[in-house]
Coordinates of C-alpha atoms in Angstrom, one line a residue:
Chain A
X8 CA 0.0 0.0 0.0
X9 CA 1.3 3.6 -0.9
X10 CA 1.0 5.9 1.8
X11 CA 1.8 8.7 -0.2
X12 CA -1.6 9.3 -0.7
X13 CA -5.0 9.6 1.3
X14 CA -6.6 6.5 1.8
X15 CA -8.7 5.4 -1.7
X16 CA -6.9 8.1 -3.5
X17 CA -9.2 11.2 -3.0
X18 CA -9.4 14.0 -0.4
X19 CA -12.8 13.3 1.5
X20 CA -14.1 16.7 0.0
X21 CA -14.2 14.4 -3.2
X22 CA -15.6 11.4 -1.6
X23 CA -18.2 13.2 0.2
X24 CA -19.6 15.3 -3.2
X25 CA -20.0 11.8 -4.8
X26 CA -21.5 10.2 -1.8
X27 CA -24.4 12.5 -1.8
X28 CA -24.7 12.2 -5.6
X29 CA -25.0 8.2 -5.1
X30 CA -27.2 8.5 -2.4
X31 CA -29.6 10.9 -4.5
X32 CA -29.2 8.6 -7.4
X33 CA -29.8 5.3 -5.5
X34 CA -33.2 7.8 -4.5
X35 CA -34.0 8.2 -8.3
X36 CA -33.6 5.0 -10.2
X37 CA -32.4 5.8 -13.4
X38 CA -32.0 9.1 -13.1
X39 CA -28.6 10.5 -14.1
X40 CA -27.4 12.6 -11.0
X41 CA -24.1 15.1 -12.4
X42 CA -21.1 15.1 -10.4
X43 CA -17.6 16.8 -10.0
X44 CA -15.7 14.0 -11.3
X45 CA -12.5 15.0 -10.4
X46 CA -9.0 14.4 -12.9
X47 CA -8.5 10.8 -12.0
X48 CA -4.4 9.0 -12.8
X49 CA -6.6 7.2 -15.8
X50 CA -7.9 8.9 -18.6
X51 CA -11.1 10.3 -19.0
X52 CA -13.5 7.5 -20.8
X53 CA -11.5 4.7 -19.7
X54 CA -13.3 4.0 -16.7
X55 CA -13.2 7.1 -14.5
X56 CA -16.8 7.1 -13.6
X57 CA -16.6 3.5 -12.2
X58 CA -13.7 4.3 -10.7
X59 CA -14.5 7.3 -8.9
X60 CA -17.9 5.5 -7.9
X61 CA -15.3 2.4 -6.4
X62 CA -13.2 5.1 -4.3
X63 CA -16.3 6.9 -2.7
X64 CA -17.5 3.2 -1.5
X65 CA -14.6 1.2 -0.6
X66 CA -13.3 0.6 2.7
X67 CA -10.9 -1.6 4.6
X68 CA -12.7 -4.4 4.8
X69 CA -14.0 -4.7 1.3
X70 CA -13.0 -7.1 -1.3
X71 CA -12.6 -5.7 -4.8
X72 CA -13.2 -7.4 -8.3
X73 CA -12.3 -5.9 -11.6
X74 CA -13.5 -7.1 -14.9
X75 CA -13.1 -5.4 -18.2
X76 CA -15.2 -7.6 -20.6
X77 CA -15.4 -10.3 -18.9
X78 CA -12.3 -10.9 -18.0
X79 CA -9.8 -10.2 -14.8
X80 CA -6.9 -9.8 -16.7
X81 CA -7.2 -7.2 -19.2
X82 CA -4.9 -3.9 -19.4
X83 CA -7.9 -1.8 -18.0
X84 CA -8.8 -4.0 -15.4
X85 CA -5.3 -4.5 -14.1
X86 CA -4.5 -1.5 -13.7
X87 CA -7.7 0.2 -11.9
X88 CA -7.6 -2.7 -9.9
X89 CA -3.5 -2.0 -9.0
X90 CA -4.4 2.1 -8.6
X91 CA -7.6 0.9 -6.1
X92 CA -5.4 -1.5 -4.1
X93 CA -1.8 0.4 -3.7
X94 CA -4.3 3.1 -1.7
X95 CA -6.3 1.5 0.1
X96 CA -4.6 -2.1 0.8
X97 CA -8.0 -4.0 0.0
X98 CA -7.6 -7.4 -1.1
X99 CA -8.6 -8.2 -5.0
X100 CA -10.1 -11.2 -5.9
X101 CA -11.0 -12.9 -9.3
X102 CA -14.0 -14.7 -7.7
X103 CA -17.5 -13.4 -7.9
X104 CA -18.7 -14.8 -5.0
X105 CA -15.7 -13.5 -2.6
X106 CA -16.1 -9.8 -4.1
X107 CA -18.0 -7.3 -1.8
X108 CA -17.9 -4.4 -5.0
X109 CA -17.3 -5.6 -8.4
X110 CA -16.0 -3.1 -10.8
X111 CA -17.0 -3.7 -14.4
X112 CA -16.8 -2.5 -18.0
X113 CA -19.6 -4.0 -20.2
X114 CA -20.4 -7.0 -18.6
X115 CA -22.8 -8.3 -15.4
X116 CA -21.0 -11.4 -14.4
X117 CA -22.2 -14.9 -14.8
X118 CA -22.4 -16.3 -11.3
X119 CA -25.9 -14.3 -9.6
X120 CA -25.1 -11.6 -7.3
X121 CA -26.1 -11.3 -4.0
X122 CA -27.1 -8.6 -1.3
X123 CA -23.7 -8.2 -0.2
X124 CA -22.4 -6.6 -2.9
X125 CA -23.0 -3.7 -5.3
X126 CA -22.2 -3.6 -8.6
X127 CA -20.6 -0.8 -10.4
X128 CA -20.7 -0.3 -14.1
X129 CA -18.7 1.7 -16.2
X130 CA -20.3 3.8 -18.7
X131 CA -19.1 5.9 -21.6
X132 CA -22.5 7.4 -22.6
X133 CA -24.8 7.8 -19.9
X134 CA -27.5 9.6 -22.0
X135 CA -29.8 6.9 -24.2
X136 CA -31.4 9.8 -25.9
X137 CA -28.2 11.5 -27.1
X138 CA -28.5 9.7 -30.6
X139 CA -30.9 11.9 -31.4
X140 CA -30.7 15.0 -29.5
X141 CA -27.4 16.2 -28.7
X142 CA -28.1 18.9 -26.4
X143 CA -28.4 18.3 -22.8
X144 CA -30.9 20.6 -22.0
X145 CA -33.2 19.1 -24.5
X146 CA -32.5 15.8 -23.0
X147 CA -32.5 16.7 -19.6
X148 CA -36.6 18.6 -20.8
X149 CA -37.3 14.8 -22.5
X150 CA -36.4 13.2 -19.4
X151 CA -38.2 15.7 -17.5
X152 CA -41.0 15.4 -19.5
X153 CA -41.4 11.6 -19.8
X154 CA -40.9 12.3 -23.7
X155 CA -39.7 9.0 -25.0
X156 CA -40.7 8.7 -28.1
X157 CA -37.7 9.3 -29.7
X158 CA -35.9 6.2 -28.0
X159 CA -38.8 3.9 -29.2
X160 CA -38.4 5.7 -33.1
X161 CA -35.0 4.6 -32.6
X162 CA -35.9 1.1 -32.2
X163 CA -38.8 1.1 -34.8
X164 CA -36.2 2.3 -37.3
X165 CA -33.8 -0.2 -36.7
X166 CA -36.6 -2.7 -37.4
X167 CA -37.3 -0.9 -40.7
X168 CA -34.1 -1.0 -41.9
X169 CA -32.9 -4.6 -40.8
X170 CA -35.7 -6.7 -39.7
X171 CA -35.4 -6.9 -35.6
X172 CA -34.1 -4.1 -33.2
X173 CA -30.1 -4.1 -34.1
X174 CA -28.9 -2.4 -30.4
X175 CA -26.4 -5.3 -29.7
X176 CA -24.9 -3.5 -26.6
X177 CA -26.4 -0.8 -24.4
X178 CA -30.2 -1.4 -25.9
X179 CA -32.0 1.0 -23.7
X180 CA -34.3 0.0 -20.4
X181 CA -37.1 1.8 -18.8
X182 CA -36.2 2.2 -15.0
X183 CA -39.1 2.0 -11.9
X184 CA -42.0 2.8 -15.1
X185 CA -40.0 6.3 -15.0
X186 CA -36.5 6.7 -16.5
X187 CA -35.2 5.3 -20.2
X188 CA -31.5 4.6 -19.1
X189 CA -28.4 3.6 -20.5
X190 CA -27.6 0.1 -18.7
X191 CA -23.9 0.5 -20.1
X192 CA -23.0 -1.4 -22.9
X193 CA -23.6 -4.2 -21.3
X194 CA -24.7 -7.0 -24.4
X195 CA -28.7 -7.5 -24.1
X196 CA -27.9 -10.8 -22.7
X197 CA -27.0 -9.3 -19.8
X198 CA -30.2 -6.6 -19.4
X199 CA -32.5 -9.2 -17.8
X200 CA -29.8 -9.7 -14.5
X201 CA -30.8 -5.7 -14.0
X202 CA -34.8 -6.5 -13.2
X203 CA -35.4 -7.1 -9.9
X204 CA -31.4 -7.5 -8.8
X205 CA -30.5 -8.4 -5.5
X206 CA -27.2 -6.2 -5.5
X207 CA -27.2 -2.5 -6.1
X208 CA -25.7 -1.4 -9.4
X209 CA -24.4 2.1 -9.2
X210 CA -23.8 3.4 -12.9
X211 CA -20.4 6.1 -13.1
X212 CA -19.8 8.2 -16.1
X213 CA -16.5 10.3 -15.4
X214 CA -16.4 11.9 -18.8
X215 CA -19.9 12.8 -19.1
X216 CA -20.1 13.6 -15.0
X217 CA -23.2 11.6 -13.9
X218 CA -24.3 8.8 -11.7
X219 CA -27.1 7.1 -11.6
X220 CA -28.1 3.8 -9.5
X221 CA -30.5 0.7 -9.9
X222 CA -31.8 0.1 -6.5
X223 CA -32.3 -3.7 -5.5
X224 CA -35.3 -5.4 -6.6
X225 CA -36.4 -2.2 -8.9
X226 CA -38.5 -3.1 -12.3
X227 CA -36.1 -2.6 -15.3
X228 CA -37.6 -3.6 -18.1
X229 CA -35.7 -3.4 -22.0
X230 CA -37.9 -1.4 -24.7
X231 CA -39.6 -3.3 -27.2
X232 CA -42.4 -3.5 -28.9
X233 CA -45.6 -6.4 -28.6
X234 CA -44.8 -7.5 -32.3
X235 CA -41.0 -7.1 -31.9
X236 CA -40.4 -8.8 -27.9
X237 CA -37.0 -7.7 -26.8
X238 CA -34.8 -10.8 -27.4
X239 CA -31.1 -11.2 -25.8
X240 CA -28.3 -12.6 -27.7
X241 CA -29.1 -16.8 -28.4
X242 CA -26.4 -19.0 -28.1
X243 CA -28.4 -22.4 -28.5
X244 CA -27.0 -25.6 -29.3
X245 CA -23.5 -23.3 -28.7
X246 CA -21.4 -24.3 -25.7
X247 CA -17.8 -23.1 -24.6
X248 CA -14.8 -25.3 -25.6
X249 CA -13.1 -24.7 -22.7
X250 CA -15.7 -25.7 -19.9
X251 CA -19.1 -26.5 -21.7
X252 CA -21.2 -24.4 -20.3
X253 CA -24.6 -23.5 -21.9
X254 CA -26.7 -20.5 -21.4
X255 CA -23.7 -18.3 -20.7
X256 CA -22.3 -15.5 -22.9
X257 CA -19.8 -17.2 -25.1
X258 CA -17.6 -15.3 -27.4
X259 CA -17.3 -16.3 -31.0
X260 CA -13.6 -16.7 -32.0
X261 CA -12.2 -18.1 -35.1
X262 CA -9.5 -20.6 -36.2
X263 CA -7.7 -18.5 -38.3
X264 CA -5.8 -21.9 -39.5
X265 CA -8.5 -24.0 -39.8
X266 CA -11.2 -21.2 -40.2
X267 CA -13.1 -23.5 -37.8
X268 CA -15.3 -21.1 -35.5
X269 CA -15.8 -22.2 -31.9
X270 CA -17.2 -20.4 -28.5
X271 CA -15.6 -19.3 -25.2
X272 CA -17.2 -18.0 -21.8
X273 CA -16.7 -14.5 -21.8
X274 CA -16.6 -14.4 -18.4
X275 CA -13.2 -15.6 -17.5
X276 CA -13.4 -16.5 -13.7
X277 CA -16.8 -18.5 -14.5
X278 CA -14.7 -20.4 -16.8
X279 CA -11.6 -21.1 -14.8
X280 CA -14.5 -22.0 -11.6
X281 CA -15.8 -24.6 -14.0
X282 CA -12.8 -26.2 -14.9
X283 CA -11.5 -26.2 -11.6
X284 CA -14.8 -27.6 -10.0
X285 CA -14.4 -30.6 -13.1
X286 CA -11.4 -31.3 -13.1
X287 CA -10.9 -33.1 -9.9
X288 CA -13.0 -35.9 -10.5
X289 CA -12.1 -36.2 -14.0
X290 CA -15.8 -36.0 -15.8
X291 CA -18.1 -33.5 -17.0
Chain B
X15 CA -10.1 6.3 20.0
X16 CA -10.9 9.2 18.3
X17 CA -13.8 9.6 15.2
X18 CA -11.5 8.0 12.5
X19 CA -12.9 11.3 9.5
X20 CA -11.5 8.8 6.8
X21 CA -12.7 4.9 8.0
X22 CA -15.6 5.9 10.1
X23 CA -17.1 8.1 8.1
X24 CA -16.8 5.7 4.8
X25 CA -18.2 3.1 7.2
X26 CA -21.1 5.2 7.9
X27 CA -21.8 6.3 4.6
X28 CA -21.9 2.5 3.5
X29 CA -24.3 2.1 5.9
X30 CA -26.2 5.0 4.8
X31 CA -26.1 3.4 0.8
X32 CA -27.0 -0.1 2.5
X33 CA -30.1 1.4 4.6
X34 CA -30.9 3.9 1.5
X35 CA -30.9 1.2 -1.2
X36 CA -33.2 -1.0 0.8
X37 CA -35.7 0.8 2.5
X38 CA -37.0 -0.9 6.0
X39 CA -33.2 -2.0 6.8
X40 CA -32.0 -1.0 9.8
X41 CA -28.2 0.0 9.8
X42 CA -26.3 0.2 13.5
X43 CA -24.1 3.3 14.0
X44 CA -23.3 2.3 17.6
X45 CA -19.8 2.1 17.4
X46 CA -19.2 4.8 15.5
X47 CA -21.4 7.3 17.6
X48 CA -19.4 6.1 20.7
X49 CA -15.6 7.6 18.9
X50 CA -17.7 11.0 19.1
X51 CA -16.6 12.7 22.3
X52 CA -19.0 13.8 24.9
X53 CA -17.5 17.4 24.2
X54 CA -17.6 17.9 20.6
X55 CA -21.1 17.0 20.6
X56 CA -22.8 20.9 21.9
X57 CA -26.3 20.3 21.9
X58 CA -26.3 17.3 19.1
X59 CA -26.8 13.4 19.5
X60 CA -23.5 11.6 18.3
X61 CA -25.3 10.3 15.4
X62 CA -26.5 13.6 14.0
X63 CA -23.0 14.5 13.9
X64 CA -21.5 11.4 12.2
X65 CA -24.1 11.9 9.0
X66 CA -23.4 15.3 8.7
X67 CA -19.8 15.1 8.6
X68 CA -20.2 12.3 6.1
X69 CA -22.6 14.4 4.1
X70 CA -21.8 17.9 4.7
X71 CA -19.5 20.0 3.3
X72 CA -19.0 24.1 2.3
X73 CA -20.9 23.0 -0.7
X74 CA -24.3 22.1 1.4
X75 CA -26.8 24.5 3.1
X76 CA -28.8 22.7 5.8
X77 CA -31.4 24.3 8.2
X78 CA -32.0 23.3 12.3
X79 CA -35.6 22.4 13.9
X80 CA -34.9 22.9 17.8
X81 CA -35.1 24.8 21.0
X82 CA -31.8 24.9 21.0
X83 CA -31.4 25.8 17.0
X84 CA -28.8 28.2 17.3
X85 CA -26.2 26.1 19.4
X86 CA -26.8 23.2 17.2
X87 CA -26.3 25.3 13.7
X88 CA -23.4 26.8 15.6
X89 CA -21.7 23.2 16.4
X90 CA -22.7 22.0 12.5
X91 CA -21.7 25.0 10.6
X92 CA -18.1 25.1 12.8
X93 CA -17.5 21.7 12.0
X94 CA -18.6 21.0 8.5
X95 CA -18.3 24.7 7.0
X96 CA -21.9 24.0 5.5
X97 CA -24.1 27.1 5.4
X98 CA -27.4 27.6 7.2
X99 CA -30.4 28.7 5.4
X100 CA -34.1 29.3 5.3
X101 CA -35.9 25.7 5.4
X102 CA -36.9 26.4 1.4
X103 CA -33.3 26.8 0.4
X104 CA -31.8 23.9 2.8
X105 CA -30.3 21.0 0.6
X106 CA -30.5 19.4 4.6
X107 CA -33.0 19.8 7.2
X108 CA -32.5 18.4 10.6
X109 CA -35.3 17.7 12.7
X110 CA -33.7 17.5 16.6
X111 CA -35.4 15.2 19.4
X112 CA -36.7 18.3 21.0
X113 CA -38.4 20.4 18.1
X114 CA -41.9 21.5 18.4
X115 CA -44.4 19.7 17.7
X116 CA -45.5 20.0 13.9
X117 CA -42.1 20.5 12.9
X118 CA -41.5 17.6 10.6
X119 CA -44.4 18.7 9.0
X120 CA -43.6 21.9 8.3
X121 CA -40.3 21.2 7.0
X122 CA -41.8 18.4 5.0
X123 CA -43.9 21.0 3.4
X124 CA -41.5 23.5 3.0
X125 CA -38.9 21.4 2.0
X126 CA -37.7 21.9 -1.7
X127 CA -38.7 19.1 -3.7
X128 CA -36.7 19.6 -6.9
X129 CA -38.0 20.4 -10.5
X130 CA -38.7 17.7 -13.1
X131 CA -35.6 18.9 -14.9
X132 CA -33.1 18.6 -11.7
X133 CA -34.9 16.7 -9.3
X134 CA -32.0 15.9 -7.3
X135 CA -31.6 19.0 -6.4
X136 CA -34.3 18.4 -3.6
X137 CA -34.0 18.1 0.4
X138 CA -33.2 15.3 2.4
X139 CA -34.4 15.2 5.8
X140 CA -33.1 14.0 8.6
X141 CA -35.1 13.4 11.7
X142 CA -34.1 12.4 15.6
X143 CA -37.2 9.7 16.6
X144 CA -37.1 7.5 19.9
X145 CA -37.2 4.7 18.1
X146 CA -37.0 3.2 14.7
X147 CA -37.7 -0.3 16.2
X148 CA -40.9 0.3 17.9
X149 CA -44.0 2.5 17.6
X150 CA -46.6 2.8 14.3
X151 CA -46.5 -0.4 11.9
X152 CA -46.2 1.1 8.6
X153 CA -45.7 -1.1 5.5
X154 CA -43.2 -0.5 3.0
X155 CA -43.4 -1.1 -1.2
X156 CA -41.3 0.0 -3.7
X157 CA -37.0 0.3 -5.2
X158 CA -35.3 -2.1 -2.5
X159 CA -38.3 -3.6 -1.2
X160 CA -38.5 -7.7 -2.3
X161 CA -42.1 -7.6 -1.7
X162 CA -42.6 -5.5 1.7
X163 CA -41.2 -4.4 4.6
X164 CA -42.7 -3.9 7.8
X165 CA -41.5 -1.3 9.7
X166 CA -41.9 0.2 13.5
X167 CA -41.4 4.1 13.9
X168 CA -42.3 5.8 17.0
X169 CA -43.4 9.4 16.1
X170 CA -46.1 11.7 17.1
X171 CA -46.6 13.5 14.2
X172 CA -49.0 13.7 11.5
X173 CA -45.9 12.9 8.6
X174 CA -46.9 10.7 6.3
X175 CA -49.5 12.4 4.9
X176 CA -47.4 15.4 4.5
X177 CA -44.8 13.3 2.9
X178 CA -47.4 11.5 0.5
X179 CA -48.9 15.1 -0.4
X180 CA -45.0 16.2 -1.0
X181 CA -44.0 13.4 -3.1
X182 CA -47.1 12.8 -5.2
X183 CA -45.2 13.8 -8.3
X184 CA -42.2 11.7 -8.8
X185 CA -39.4 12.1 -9.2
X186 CA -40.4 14.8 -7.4
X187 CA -39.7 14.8 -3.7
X188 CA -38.2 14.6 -0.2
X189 CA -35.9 11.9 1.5
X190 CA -36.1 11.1 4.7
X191 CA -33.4 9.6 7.3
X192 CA -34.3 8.7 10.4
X193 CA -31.9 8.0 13.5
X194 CA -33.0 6.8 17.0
X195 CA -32.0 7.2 20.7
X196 CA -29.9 4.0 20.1
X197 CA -27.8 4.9 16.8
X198 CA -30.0 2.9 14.7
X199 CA -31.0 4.5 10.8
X200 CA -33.6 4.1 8.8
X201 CA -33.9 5.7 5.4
X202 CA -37.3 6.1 3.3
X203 CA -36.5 7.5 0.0
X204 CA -39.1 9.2 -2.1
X205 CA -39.7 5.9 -4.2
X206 CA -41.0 4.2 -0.9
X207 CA -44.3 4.0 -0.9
X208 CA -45.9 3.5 2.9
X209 CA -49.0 3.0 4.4
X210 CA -50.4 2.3 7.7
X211 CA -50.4 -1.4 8.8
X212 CA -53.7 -1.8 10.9
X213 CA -53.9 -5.0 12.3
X214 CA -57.8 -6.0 12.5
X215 CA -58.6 -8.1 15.7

């Protein structure tokens, strides 16, 4: 641990400005609180919200995870998790279940979260309604107004133009019947894990300067339409090659030899948990 | 031991998130009330001064309801640097033990419950009660709530129609905190809906 600097990085002036934006947004589902977000040792749009959001929480006891992706071991989520731990001395983990806050960038992880921990999600664009209106005080009015209409003529175009709603990440959700909000770009596969959650998920844009919160067991529901359902990612009759799960995320990678394409958990540490929980007794 | 400004204070604040995030859960303060020292504390329970140095700063305005209003702004303002105000300005209201009568009410009222554009720029109020274990039934609904929570608040005041009226137009609203005699907090965020429990015999 570096003692060279306060404990979790910031001065408690910092901390205690985001605290009370947290605690208004856990009070507002959905609703993007702005923030100071301070200059952070990371650049801007590389995970400074989430960060920030990891700071103002953590304490001794905690136990952090950082996954970028999916995965532990990525350059982003090394190094947040090396900045978190030299100043404050908190113990990492790779395991979902040990973690009491879990840092991520675009993913919910696999194993179900429980009431002891709060998720926190990086997000580069906190605004769903930006596509089409890129001035905040017009977004902030539609927001205020309830004025969604443009976020469903988003989805209604997609469906014109390709056949079924083409969001892949970040497809928009309507918070406690109140707020459209950005879940991250989390793939739609992982919008369902939002509704009804037993963890909190705080949302930190440091860029863009907002929080915003999904309280446990809030109604978050993705937009769609009756004709169109909202449909997450399928990966049926797919498993991963590594550990065989089903009904996971899986990435698609290629053979670039053999041009053979095969799937992989993209969630690392639910993979390795799997193999290692196999392996032992030698069968599947 | 001294009041630890950098560990105690995170440790109440994740309290504050824990008890804030599900409505009806009670978070103990207890041992970080007892670190407060008997004379820092003029005319405030050890608990009213924990949350507001985890809350206040120069950037917050918060407003007194007690006899002893001025002692208690004195001891807050000299410690936090947070400005007082009139009760429609106050991003903070604090409702002591030994207010009048009515006074929730009237800050509830008076309160500043945001606008649709910015409603976060509303009051949160915290009020001193006996007893957050025991008293009124009132069942919770809503954010944080599995299905409901049941609830025990001992107050005599006529609040939660007050607090209904204030918050009828989400996201329009007040927040409330409440701390007891015995460090315990209890937090009922606009999004709580709560009604009366009345048990039929």
């Amino acid at each position: 641990m570096n003692t060279a600097y306060n404990f979790a990085f910031f001065d408690e002036g910092s901390k205690r400005e985001i605290r009370r934006a947290t605690l208004k947004a856990i009070a507002i589902p959905g609703y993007q609180v702005p923030f100071a977000s301070r200059e952070m040792p990371i650049g801007r749009g590389w995970g400074t919200g989430g960060l920030q959001l990891t700071l103002s929480l953590i304490g001794r006891s905690d136990v952090l995870k950082v996954i970028d992706q999916g995965s532990d071991e990525s350059v982003n989520a090394v190094n947040i998790k090396k900045l978190v731990s030299d100043t404050t001395g908190v113990i990492t983990t790779d395991h979902t279940r040990e973690a009491t806050l879990i840092q991520s960038r675009h993913r919910i992880p696999e194993v179900p979260l429980n009431k002891d921990q709060i998720l926190i999600l990086q997000v580069p664009l906190p605004e769903p309604l930006r596509d089409y209106e890129p001035s905040e005080n017009e977004t902030k009015k539609l927001h205020a107004e309830k004025e969604y209409s443009g976020a469903w003529l988003m989805l209604f175009e997609q469906i014109m133009k390709y056949g079924s709603m083409t969001t892949g990440a970040d497809h928009p959700v309507m918070v406690h019947d109140r707020y459209v909000m950005a879940p991250s770009p989390i793939p739609r596969f992982d919008n369902p894990k939002m509704h009804e959650s037993e963890a909190l998920i705080l949302l930190g844009a440091g860029r863009e300067k907002k929080v915003y919160a999904v309280p446990p067991y809030t109604k978050v529901v993705s937009l769609d339409f009756e004709d169109y359902p909202f449909e997450p990612e399928s990966f049926l009759d797919k498993h991963c090659r590594l550990c065989g799960s089903t009904g996971v995320f899986l990435d698609e990678l290629v053979d670039e030899e053999t041009n053979e394409t095969f799937y992989q958990c993209n969630d690392t540490s639910y993979c390795i948990e799997i193999l290692n929980e196999v392996e032992p007794f030698g069968v599947k | 031991m001294k009041l630890d400004i950098v560990h105690d204070l995170q440790s109440v604040y994740r309290k504050m998130v824990d008890s804030t995030s599900r409505p009806g859960l009670i978070s103990d303060l207890k041992k970080e009330a007892a670190l407060i020292e008997a004379e820092d504390n003029k005319g405030c329970t050890p608990s009213l001064l924990l949350l507001a140095q985890t809350l206040f700063d120069q950037e917050v305005s918060f407003k007194v309801f007690s006899t002893q209003a001025d002692t208690v702004t004195q001891t807050i303002n000299q410690l936090t640097y947070a400005k007082p105000t009139e009760t429609k300005n106050a991003d903070y209201l604090l409702i002591l033990q030994d207010a009048k009568k009515g006074s929730l009410e009237e800050a509830i009222i008076n309160a500043k419950a945001g606008t649709l554009k910015n409603p976060h720029t509303s009051a949160t109020i915290i009020v001193e009660v006996d007893s957050v274990t025991s008293g009124e039934a009132l069942l919770l609904k809503g954010p944080g709530i599995h299905t409901t929570e049941l609830i025990f608040l001992d107050l005599n005041e006529n609040w939660l129609e007050s607090r209904q009226e204030k918050n009828k137009e989400y996201p329009l609203g007040i927040d409330l905190i409440f701390i007891d005699q015995h460090h315990q907090l209890l937090s009922l965020p606009r999004t709580t809906q709560i009604t009366r429990n009345r048990v039929t015999v």
